[in-house]
Tab-separated table of C-alpha atoms and ligand atoms in Angstrom:
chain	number	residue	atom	x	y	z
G	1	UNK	CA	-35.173	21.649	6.011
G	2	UNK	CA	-34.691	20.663	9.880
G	3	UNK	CA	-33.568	22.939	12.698
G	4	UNK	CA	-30.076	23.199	13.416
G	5	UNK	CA	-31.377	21.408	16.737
G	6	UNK	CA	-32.101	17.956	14.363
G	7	UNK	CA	-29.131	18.168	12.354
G	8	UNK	CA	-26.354	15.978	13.205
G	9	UNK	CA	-23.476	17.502	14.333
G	10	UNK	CA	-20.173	18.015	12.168
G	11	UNK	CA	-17.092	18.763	13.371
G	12	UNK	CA	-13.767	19.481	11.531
G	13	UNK	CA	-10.545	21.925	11.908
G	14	UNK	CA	-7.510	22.751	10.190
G	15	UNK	CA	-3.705	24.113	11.437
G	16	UNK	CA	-2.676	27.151	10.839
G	17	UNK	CA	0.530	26.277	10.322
G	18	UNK	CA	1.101	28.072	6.627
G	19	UNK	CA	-0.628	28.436	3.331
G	20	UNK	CA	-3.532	25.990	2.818
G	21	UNK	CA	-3.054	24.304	-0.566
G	22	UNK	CA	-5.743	22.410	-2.513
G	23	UNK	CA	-4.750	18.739	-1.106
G	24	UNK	CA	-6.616	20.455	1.784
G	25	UNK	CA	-9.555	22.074	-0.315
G	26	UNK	CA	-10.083	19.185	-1.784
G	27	UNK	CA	-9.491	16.662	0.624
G	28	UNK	CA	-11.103	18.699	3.819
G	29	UNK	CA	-12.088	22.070	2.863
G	30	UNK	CA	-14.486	21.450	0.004
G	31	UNK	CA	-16.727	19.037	1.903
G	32	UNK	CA	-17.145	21.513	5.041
G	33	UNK	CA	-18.932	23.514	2.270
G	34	UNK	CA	-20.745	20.848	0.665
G	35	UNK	CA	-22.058	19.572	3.671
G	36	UNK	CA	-22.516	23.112	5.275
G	37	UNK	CA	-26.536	22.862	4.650
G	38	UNK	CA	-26.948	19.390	5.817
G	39	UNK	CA	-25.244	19.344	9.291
G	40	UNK	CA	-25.171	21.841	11.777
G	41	UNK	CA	-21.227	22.406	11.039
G	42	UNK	CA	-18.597	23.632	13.514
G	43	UNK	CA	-15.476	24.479	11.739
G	44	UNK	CA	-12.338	25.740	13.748
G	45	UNK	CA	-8.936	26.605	13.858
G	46	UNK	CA	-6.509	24.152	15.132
G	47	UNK	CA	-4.412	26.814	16.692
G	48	UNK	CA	-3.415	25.550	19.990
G	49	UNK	CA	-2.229	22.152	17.596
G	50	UNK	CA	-0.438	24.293	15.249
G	51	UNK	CA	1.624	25.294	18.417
G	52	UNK	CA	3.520	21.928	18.091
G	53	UNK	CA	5.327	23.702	14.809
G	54	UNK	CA	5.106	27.459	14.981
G	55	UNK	CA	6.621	29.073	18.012
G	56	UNK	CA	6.395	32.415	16.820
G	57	UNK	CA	3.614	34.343	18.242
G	58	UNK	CA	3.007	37.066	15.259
G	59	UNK	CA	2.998	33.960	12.648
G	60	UNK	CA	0.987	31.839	14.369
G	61	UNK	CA	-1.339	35.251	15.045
G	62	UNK	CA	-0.975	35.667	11.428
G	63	UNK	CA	-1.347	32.297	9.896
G	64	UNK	CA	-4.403	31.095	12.459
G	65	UNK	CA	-6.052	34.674	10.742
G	66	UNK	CA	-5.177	33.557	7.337
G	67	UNK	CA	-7.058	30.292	7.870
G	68	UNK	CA	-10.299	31.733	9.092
G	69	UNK	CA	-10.374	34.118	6.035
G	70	UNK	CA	-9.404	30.939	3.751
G	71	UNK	CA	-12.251	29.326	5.317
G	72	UNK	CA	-15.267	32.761	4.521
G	73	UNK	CA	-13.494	32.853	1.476
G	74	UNK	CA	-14.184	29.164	0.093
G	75	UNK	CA	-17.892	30.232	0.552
G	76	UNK	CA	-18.681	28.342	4.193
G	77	UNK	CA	-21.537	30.808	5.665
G	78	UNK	CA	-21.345	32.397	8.939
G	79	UNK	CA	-24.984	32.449	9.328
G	80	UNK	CA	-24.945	28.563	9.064
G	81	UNK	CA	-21.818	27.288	10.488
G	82	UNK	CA	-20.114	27.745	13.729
G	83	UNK	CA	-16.699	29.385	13.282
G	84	UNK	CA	-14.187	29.363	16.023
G	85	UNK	CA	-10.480	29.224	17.045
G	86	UNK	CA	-9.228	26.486	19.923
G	87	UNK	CA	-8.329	29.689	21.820
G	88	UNK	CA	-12.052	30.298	22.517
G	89	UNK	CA	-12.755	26.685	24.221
G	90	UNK	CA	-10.638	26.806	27.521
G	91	UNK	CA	-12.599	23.455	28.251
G	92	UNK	CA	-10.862	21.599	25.622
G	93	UNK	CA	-7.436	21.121	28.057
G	94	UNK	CA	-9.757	20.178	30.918
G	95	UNK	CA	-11.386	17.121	28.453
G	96	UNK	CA	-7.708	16.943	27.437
G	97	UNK	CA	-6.355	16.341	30.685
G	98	UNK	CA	-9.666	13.548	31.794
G	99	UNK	CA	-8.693	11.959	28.155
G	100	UNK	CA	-4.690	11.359	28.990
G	101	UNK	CA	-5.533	9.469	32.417
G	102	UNK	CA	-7.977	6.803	30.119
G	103	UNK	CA	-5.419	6.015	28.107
G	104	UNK	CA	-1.693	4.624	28.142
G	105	UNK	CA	1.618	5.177	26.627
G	106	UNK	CA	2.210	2.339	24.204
G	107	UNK	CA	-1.682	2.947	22.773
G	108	UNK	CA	-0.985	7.041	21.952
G	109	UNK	CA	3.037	5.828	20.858
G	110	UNK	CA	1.069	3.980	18.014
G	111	UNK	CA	-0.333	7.408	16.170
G	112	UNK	CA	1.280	7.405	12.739
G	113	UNK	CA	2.100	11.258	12.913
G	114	UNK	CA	3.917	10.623	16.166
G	115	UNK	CA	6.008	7.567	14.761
G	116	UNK	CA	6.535	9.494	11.238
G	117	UNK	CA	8.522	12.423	13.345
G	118	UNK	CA	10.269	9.929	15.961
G	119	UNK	CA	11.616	7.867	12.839
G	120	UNK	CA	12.763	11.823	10.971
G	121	UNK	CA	15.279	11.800	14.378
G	122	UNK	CA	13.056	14.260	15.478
G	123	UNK	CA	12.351	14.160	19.196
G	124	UNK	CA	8.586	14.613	19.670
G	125	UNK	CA	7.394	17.546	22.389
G	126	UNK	CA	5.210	16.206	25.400
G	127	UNK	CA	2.321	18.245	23.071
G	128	UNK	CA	3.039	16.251	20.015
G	129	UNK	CA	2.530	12.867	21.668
G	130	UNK	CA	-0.512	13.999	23.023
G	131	UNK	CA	-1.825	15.801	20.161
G	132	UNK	CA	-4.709	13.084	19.379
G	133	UNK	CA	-5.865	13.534	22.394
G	134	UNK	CA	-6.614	17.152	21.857
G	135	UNK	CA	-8.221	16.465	18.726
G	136	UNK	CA	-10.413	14.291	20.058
G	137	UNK	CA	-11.538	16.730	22.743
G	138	UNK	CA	-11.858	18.967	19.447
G	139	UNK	CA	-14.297	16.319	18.065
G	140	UNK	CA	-16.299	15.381	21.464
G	141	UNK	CA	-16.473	18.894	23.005
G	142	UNK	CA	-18.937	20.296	20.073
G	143	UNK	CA	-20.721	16.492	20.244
G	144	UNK	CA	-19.221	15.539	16.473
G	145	UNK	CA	-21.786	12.490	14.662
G	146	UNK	CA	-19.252	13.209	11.743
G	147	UNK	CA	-16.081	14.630	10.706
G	148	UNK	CA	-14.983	15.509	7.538
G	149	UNK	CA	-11.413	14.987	6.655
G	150	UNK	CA	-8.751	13.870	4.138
G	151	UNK	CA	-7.484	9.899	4.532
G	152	UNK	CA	-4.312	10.784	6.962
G	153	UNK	CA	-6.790	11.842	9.637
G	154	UNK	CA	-8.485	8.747	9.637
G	155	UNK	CA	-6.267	6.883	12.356
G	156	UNK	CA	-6.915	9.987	15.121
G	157	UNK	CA	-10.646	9.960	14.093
G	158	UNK	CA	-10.558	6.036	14.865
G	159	UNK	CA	-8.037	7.095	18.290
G	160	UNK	CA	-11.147	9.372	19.333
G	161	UNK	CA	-14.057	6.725	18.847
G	162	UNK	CA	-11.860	4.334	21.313
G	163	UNK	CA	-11.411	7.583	23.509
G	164	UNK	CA	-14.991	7.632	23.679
G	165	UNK	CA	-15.898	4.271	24.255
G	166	UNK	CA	-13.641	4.172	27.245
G	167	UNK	CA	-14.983	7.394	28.921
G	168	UNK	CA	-18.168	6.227	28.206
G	169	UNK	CA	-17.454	2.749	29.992
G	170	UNK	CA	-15.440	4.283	32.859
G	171	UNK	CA	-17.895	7.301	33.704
G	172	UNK	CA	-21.089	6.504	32.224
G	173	UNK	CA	-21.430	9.591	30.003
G	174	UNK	CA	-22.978	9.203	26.648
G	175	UNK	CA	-20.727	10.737	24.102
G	176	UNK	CA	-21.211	9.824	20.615
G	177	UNK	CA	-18.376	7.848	18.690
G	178	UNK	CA	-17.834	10.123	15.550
G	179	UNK	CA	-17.648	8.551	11.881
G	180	UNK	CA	-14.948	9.665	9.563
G	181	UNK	CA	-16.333	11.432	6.305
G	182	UNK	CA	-13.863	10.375	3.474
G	183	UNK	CA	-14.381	10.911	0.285
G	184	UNK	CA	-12.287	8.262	-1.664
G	185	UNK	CA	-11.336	10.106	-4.861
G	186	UNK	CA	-10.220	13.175	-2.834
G	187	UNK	CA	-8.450	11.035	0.002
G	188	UNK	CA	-4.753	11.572	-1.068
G	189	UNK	CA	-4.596	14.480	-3.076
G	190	UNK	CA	-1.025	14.239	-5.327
G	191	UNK	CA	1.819	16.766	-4.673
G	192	UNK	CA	3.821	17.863	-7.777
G	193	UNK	CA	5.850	15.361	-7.429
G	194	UNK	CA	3.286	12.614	-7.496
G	195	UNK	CA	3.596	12.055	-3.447
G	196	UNK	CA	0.596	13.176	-1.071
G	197	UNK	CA	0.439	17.167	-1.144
G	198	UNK	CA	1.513	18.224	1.480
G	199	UNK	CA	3.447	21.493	3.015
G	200	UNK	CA	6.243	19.309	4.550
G	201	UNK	CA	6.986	17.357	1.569
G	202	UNK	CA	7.372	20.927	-0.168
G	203	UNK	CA	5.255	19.760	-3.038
G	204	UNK	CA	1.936	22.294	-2.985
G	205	UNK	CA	-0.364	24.230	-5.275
G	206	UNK	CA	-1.210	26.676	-2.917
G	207	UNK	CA	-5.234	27.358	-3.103
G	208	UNK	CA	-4.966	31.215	-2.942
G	209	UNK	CA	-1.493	31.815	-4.507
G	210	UNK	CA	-1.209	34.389	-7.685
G	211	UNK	CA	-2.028	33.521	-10.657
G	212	UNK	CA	2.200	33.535	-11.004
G	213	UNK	CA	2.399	31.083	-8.218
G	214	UNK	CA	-0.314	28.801	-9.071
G	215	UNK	CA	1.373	28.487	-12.769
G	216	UNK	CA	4.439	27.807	-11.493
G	217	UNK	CA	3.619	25.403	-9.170
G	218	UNK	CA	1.997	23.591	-12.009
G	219	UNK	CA	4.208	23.479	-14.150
G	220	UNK	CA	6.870	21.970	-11.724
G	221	UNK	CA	4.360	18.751	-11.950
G	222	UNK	CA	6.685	16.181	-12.402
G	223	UNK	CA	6.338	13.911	-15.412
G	224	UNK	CA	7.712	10.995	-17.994
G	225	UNK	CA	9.260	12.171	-20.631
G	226	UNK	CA	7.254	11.001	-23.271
G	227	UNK	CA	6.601	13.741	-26.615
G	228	UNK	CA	3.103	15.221	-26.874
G	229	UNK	CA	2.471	12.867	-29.825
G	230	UNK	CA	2.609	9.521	-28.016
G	231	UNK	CA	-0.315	7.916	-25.998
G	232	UNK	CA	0.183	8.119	-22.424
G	233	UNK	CA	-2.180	6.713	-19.460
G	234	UNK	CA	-4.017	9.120	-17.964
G	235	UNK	CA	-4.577	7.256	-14.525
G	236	UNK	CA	-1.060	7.780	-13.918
G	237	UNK	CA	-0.263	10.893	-14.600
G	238	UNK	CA	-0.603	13.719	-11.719
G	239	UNK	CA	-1.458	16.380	-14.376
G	240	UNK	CA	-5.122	14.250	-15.073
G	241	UNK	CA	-5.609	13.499	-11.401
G	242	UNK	CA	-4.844	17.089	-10.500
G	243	UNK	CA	-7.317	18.169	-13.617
G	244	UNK	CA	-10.245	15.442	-12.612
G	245	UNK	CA	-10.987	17.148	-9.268
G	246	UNK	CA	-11.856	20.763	-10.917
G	247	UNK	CA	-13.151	20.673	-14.793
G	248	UNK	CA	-16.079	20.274	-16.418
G	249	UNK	CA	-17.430	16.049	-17.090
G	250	UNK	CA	-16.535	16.992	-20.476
G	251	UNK	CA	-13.433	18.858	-19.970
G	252	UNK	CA	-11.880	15.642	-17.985
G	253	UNK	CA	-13.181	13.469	-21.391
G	254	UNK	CA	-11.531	15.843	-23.396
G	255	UNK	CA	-8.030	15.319	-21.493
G	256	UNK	CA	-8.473	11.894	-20.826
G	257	UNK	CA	-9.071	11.369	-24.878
G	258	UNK	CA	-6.163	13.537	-25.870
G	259	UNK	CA	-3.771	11.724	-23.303
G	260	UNK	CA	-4.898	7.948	-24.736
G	261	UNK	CA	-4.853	8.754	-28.225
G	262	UNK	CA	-1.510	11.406	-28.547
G	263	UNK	CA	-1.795	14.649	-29.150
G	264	UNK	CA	-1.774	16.078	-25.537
G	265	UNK	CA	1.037	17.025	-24.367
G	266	UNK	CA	1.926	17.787	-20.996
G	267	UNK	CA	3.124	21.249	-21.258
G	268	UNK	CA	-0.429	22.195	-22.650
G	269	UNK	CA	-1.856	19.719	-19.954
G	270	UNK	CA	-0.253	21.416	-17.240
G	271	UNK	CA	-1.780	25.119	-18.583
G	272	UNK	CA	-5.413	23.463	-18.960
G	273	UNK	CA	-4.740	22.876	-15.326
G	274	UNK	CA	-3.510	25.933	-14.163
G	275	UNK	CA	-6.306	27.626	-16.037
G	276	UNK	CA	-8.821	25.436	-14.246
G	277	UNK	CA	-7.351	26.509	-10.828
G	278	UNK	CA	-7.149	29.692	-11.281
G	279	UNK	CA	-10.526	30.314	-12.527
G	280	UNK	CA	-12.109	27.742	-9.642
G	281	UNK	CA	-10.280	30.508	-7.149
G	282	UNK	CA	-11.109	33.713	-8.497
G	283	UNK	CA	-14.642	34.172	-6.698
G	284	UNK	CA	-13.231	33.244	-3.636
G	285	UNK	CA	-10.192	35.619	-4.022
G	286	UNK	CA	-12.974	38.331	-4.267
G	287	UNK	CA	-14.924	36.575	-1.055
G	288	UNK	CA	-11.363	36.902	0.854
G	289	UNK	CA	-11.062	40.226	0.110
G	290	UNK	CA	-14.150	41.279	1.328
G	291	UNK	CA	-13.215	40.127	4.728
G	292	UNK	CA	-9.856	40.625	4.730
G	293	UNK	CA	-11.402	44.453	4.691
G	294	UNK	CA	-13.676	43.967	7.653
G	295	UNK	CA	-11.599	42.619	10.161
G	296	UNK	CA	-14.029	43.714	12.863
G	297	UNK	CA	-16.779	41.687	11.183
G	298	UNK	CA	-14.267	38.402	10.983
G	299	UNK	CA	-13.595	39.166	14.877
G	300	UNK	CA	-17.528	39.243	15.538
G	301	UNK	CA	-17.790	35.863	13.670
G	302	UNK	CA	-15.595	34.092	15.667
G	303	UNK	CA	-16.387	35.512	18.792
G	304	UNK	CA	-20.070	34.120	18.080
G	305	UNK	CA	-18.781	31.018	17.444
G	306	UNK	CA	-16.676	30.650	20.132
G	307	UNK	CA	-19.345	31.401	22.456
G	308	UNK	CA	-21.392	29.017	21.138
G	309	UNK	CA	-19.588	26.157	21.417
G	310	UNK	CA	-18.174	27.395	25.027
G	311	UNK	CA	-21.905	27.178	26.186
G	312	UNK	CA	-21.821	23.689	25.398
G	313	UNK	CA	-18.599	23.055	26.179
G	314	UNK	CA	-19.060	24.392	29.507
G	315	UNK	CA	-22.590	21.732	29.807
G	316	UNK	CA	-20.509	18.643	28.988
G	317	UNK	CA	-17.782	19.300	31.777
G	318	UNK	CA	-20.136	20.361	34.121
G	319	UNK	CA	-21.508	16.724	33.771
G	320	UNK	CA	-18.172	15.388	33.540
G	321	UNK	CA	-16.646	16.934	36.539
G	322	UNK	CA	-19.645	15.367	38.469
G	323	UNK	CA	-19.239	12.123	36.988
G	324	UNK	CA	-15.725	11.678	37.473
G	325	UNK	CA	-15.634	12.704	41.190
G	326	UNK	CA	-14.152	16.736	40.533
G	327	UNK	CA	-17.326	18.287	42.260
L	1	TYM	P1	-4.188	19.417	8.700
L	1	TYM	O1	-4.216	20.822	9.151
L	1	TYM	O2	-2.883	18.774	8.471
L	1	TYM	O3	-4.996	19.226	7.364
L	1	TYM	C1	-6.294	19.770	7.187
L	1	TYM	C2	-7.154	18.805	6.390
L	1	TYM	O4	-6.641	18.635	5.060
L	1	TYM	C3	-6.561	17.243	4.773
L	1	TYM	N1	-5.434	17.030	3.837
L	1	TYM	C4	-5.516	16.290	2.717
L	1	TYM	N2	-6.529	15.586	2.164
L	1	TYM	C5	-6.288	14.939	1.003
L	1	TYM	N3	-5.086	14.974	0.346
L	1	TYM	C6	-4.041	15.666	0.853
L	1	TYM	N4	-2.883	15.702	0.184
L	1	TYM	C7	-4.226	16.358	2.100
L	1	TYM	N5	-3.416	17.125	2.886
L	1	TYM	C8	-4.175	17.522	3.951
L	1	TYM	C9	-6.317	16.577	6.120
L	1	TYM	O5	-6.661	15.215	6.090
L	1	TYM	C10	-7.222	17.397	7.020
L	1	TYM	O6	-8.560	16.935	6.962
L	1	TYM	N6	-5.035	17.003	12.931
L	1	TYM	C11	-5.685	17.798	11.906
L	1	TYM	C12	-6.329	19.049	12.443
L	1	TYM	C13	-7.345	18.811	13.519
L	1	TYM	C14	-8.637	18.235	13.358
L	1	TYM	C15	-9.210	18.242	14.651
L	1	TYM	C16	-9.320	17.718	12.261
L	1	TYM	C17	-7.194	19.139	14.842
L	1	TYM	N7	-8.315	18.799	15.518
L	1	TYM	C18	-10.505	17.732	14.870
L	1	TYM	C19	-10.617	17.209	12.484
L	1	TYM	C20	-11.180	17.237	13.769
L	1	TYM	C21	-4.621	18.181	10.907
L	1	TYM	O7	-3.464	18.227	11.206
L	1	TYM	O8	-5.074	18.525	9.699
């Protein structure tokens, strides 16, 4: 195994702007563990993002909490990756700033997030609009070669690699243009009504509900109406996709078989499923716990991350400030 020095940076971060659900374990979450050995990861909390929704400081306090524990308690190792809120990188609205002057209007009015709310009626904060600029000081800051996310993110990864380029070509500094890390079957995980999960569509499976809440969730899965006898197409049906991403090879052939030939039907689908979630969750339930008890050990965690990255952080803008004429 390589240094930490060798290893390729990986950067990623998630709002803390409510429960996580498993579109976002799945999608996000369960790479930043996969991958945890093979990069030298920085994982954060996108708190200062998450400002564009919550405006109430004890649930934002709250919530940005929640996430760090969801994050210890999916089994990502503080001895091996860098854990860290926004709030620890002061830097990051400096790069922020140097990034809004390279680019223009009409370029950050084409960000899909920003057009989405515009065409809900809603009118967009000064902080939405820029919000892909702040992620890609996010990404840069820590000196990202990759960033794992789910297959909405892919347009402000792409935003940040022209970011890059331009600073690059305007100042001269060397920043690496980050790769997406996608993982096509996980790229759009289905809500329970068959749309992308996601908290404003009101469609979750929340990834550390109750067992009562997980159940229920999944067996509000929306489906056909066809009897448990009849044949039905697996590839279709949210229940299997749901399923695919969690059992066993031959759990998945079991369900698959049962679907095509008749015989299962989706009431008994739907508790397969909630059985496989429940039981994926219940070691990291225990992992939460134990740090849900030792809040001065979370604090020391992200304090050591935080200062990690600020020592970098605070490297790169010295550079930068020279570069663009600030000292
Ligand atoms: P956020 O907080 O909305 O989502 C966190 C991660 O979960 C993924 N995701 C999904 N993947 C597959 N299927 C789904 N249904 C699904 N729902 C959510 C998202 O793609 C994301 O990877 N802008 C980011 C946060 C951010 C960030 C960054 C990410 C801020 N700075 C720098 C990477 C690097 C966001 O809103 O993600």
């Amino acid at each position: 195994m390589s240094s930490s020095q060798e290893k390729q940076v990986l950067v990623s971060g998630i709002q803390a702007t409510g429960r996580l659900h498993i579109g976002n374990y799945f999608g996000a979450m369960k790479q930043f563990v996969d991958l945890q050995d093979m990069y030298d990861a920085h994982i954060f909390v996108a708190n200062y993002h998450s400002l564009t929704t919550v405006q109430d400081g004890a649930l934002l306090r709250k919530q940005t909490r929640d996430v760090v524990l969801d994050y210890l308690a999916i089994g990502l190792d503080p001895q091996k990756v860098t854990l860290y809120t926004q709030t620890s990188i002061p830097e990051l609205f400096e790069l922020t700033w140097i990034f809004n002057t390279l680019v223009t209007v009409p370029w950050l009015e084409r960000a899909h997030a920003f057009k989405d709310k515009e065409s809900k009626g809603i009118e967009p904060s000064v902080g939405l609009f820029d919000y892909p600029i702040l992620q890609a000081a996010d990404i840069v800051l820590p000196g990202a070669h990759v960033v794992p996310v789910g297959e909405d993110q892919r347009q402000h990864i792409e935003m940040t690699r022209e970011i890059v380029r331009k600073c690059n070509a305007v100042y001269g500094t060397s920043f690496i243009e980050p790769q997406a890390l996608i993982n096509d079957h996980v790229a759009v995980v289905p809500g329970i009504d068959g749309q992308k999960m996601s908290k404003s569509y009101n469609n979750t499976i929340p990834l550390f509900g109750t067992d009562q809440e997980i159940t229920k969730a999944v067996m509000g899965i929306v489906t056909d109406s066809a009897l448990p006898d009849e044949p039905k197409d697996p590839e279709t049906n949210t229940i299997f996709k749901l399923y695919s991403l969690i059992a066993s090879v031959d759990e998945i052939a079991s369900m698959r078989q049962g679907f095509l030939k008749g015989g299962m039907g989706y009431g008994d689908a739907k508790k397969l499923l909630a059985q496989a979630i429940i039981q994926m969750v219940t070691p990291m339930r225990e992992r939460r716990a134990y740090y849900e008890e030792r809040p001065d050990l979370v604090d020391a965690i992200l304090q050591e991350g935080g200062a990690r990255v600020r020592e970098r952080a605070g490297q790169v803008m010295a550079d930068l400030r020279k570069k663009a004429g600030l000292v």
